Short mmCIF file of C-alpha atoms and ligand atoms in Angstrom, two decimals:
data_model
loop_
_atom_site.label_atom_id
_atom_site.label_comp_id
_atom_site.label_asym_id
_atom_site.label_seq_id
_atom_site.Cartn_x
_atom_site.Cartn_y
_atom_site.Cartn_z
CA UNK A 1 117.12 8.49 101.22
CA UNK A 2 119.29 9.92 103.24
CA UNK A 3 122.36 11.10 101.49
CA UNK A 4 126.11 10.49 102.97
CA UNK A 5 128.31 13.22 103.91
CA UNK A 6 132.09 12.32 104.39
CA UNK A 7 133.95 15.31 106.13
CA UNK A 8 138.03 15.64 106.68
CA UNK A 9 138.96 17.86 109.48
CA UNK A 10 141.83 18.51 109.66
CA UNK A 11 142.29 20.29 113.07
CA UNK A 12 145.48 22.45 113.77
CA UNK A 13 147.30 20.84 110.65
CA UNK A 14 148.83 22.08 107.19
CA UNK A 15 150.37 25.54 106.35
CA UNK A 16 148.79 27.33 103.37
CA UNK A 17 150.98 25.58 100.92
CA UNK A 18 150.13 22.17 102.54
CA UNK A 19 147.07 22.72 102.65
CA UNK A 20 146.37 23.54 98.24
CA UNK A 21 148.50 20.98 97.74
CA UNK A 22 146.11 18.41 99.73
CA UNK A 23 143.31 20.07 97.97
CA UNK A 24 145.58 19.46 94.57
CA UNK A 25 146.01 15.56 95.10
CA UNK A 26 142.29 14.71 96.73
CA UNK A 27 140.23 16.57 93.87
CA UNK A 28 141.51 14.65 90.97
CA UNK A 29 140.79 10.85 93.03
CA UNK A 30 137.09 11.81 94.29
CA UNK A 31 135.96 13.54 91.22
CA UNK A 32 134.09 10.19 90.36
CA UNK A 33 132.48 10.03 94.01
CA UNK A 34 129.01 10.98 93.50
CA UNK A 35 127.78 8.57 96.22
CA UNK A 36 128.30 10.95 98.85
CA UNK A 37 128.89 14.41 99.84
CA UNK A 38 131.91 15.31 100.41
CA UNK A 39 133.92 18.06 102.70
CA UNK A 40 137.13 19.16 103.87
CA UNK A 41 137.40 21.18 107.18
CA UNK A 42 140.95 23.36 107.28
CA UNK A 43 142.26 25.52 109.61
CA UNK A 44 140.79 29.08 109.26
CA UNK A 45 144.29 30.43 107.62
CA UNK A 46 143.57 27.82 104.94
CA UNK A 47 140.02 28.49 104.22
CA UNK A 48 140.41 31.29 101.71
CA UNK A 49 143.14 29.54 99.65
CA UNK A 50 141.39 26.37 99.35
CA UNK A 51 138.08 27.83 99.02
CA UNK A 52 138.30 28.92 95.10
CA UNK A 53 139.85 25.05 94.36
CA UNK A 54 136.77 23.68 95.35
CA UNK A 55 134.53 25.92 93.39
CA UNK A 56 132.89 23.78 90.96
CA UNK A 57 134.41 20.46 92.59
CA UNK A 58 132.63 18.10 93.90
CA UNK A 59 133.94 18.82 97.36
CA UNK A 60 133.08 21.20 100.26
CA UNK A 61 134.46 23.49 102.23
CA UNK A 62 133.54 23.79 106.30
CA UNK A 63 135.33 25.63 109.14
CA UNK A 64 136.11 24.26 112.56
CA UNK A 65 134.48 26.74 114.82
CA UNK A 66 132.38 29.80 114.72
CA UNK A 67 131.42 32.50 117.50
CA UNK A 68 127.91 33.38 117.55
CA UNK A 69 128.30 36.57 117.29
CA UNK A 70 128.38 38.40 113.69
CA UNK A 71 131.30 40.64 114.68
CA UNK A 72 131.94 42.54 117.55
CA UNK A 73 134.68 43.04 120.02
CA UNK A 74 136.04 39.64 120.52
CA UNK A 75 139.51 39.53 120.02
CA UNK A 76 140.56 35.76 118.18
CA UNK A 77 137.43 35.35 117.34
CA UNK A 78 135.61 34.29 114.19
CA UNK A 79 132.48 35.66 112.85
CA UNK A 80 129.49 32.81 110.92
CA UNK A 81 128.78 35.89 108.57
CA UNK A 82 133.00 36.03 107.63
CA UNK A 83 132.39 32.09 106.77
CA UNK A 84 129.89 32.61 105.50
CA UNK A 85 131.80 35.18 102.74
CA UNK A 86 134.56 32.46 102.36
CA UNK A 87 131.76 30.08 100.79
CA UNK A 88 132.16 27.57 103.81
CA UNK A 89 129.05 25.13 103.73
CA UNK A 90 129.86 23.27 107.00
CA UNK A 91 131.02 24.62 110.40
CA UNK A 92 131.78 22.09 113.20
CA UNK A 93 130.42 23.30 116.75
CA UNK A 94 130.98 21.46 119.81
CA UNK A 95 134.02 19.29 118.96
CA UNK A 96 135.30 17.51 121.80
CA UNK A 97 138.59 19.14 121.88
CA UNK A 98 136.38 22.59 122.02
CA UNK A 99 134.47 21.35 124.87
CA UNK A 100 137.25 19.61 126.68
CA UNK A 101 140.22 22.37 125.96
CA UNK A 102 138.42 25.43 125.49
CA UNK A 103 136.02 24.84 127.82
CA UNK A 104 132.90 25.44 125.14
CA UNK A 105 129.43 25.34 127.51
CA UNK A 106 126.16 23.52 126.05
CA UNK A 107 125.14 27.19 126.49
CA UNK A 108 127.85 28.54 123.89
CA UNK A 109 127.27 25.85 121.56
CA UNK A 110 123.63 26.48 121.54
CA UNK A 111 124.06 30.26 120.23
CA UNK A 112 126.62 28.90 118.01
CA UNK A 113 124.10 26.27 116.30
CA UNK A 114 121.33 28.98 115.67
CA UNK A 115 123.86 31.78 114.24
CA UNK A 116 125.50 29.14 112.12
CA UNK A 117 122.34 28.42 110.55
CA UNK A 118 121.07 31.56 110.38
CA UNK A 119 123.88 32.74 108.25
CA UNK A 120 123.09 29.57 105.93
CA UNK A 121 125.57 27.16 107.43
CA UNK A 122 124.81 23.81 108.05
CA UNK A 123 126.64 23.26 111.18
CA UNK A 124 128.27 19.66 111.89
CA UNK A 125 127.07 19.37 115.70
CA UNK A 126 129.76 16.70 117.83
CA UNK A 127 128.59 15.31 120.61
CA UNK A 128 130.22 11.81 122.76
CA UNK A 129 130.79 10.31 125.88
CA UNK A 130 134.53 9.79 127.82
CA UNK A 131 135.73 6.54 128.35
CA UNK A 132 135.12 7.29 131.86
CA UNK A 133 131.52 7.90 131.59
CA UNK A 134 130.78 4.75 129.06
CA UNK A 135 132.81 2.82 131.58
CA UNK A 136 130.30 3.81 134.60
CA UNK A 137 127.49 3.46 131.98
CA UNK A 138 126.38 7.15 131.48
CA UNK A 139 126.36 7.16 127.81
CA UNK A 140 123.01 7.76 127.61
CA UNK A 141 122.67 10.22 130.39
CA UNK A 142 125.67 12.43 128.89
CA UNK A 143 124.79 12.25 125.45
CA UNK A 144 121.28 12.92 125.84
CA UNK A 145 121.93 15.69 128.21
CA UNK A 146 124.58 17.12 125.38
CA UNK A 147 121.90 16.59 122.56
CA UNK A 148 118.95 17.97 124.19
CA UNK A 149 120.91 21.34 125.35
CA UNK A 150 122.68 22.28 122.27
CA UNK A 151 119.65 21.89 120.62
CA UNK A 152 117.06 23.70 122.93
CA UNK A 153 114.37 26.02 121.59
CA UNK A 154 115.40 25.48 117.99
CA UNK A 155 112.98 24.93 115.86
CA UNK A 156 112.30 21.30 113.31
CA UNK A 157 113.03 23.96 110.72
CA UNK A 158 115.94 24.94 111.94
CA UNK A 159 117.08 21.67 113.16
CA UNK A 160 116.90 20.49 109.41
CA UNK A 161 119.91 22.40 108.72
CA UNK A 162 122.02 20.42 111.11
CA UNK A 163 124.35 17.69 110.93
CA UNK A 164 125.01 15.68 113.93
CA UNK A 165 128.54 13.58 114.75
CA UNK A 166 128.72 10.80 117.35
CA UNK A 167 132.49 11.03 118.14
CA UNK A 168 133.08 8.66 121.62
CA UNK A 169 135.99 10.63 122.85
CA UNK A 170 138.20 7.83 123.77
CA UNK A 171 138.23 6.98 119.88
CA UNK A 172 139.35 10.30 118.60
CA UNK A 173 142.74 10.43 117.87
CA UNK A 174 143.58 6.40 119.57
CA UNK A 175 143.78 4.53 117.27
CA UNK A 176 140.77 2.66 118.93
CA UNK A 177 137.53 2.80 117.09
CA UNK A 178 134.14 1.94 118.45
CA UNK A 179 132.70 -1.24 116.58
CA UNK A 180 130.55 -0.78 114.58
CA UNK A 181 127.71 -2.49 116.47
CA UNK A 182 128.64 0.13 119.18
CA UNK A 183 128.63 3.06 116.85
CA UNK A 184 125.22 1.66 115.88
CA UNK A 185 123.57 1.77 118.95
CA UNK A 186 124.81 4.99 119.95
CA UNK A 187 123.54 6.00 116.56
CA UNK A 188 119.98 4.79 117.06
CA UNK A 189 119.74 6.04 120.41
CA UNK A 190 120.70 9.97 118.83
CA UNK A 191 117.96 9.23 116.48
CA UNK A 192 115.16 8.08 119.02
CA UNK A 193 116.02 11.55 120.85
CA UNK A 194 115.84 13.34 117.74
CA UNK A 195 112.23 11.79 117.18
CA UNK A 196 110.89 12.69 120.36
CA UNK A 197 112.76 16.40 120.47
CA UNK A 198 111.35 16.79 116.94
CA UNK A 199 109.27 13.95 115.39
CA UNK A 200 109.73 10.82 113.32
CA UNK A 201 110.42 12.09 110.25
CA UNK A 202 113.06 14.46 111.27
CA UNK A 203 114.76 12.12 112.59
CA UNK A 204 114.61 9.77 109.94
CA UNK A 205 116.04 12.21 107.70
CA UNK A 206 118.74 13.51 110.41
CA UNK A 207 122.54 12.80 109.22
CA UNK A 208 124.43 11.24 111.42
CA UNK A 209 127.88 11.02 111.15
CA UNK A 210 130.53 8.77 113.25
CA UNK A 211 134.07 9.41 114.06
CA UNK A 212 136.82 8.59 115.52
CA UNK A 213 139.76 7.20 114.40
CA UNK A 214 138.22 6.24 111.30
CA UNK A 215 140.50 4.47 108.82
CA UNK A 216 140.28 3.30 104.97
CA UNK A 217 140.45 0.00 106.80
CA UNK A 218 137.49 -0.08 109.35
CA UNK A 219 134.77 2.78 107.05
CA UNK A 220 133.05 -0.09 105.19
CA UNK A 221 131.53 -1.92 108.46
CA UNK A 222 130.57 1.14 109.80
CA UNK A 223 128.88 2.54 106.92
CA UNK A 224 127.10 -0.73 106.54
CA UNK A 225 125.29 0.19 109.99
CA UNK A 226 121.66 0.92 109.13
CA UNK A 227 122.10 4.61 111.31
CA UNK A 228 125.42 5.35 109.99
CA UNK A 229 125.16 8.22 107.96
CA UNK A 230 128.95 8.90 107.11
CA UNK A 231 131.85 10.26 108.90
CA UNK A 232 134.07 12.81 110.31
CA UNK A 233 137.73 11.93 109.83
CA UNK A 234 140.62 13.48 111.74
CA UNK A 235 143.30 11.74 111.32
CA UNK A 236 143.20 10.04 108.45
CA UNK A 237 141.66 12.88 106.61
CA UNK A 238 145.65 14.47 106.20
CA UNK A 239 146.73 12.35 103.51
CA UNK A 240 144.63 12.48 100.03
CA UNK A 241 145.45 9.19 99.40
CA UNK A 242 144.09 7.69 102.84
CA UNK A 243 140.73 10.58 102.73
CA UNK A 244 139.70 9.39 98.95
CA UNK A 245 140.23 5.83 99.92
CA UNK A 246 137.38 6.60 102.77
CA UNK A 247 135.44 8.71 101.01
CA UNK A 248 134.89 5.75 97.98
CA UNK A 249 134.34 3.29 100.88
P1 LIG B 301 140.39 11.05 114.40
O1 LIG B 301 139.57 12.40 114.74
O2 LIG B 301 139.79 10.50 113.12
O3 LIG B 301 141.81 11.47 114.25
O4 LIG B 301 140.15 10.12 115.54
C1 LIG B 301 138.20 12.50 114.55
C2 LIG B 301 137.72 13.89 114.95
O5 LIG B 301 138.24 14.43 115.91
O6 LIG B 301 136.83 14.47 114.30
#
């Protein structure tokens, strides 16, 4: 019942040109995909050129960031109502590399979850542990804490609209996945928060994504995890070839 979403971002990579090109190759080898959802997540410069090669595809298009604001003085800064315009569907808040490099607070990402969705996109919400904290056993403690403030005083309705991603950061960009069984049980935990923040059914209809050096090679045993829901792909989400192999896992 609850319908897979398979998302390439593709972070601070591919010029324009790069970037239709990708969007030339992957179209034609997922047009038979209707399994899943599907996305692809450029860098802002690419949004508006790939934007009219998905129309009528069977692929969307999401941003990597938002500001909460509609527009104002905030120089580098990009507005959810100018996404909004390009057509994006999907905007990821709270990556790891926002919260770790850019410093994002649970407060920012908060605002930035509520203005997504109130300019009618569904946001892709990341949330994960270190390696340091899983090693001194505060999985629970972080993501709970990171769950329960980005999502505080929205309501179920609004929470409907939202996407989460379980992305342990020591498996983003290593080369060294969780298992799946691990994925799993960080997955089921999410969702037992999600039913008490919200209630059961929410949470049985929540989509939750994994990622982390996620690979044509490893997607089928983690999609085979009862909680898995899909997954956001960095990496491997460059290459057409390597995305469409994931996406028909
Ligand atoms: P990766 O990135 O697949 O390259 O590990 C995942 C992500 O950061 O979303």
């Amino acid at each position: 019942m609850r319908r897979p979403l398979i998302a390439g971002n593709w972070k601070m990579y591919k010029t324009t040109t790069e970037a239709v090109v990708t969007v030339q190759q992957l179209l034609p080898l997922i047009k038979n995909a209707a399994h899943c959802d599907i996305a692809v997540i450029p860098p802002f410069t690419a949004l508006s050129v790939v934007a009219p090669l998905l129309r009528d595809s069977n692929c969307g298009l999401g941003a990597q960031n938002c500001h909460y604001e509609k527009e104002g003085a905030f120089t580098g800064e990009i507005s959810p109502a100018m996404l909004a315009d390009l057509g994006c569907r999907y905007v990821t808040i709270g990556h790891s590399e926002r919260r770790q490099y850019f410093k994002e607070s649970d407060e920012w990402l908060n605002k930035k979850l509520k203005a997504a969705i109130h300019y009618g996109i569904s946001p892709i919400f990341c949330i994960g542990e270190l390696l340091e904290q899983r090693e001194a056993g505060q999985f629970q403690t972080v993501v709970g804490s990171q769950v329960r403030a980005g999502l505080a005083g929205l309501t179920g309705e609004e929470f409907s609209h939202i996407i989460l991603a379980y992305e342990p950061v020591w498996a983003i960009g290593t080369g060294r996945t969780a298992t799946p069984e691990m994925a799993q049980q960080a997955h089921q935990f999410v969702r037992n928060l999600i039913s008490q923040l919200y209630s059961w059914d929410q949470a049985n209809r929540a989509i939750i994504l994994y990622g982390g050096s996620v690979k044509p090679e490893n997607i089928t045993g983690l999609m085979a995890q009862p909680d898995i829901d899909g997954a956001l792909v960095g990496g491997a989400s460059l290459d057409a070839q390597s995305f469409s192999r994931i996406v028909k896992y």
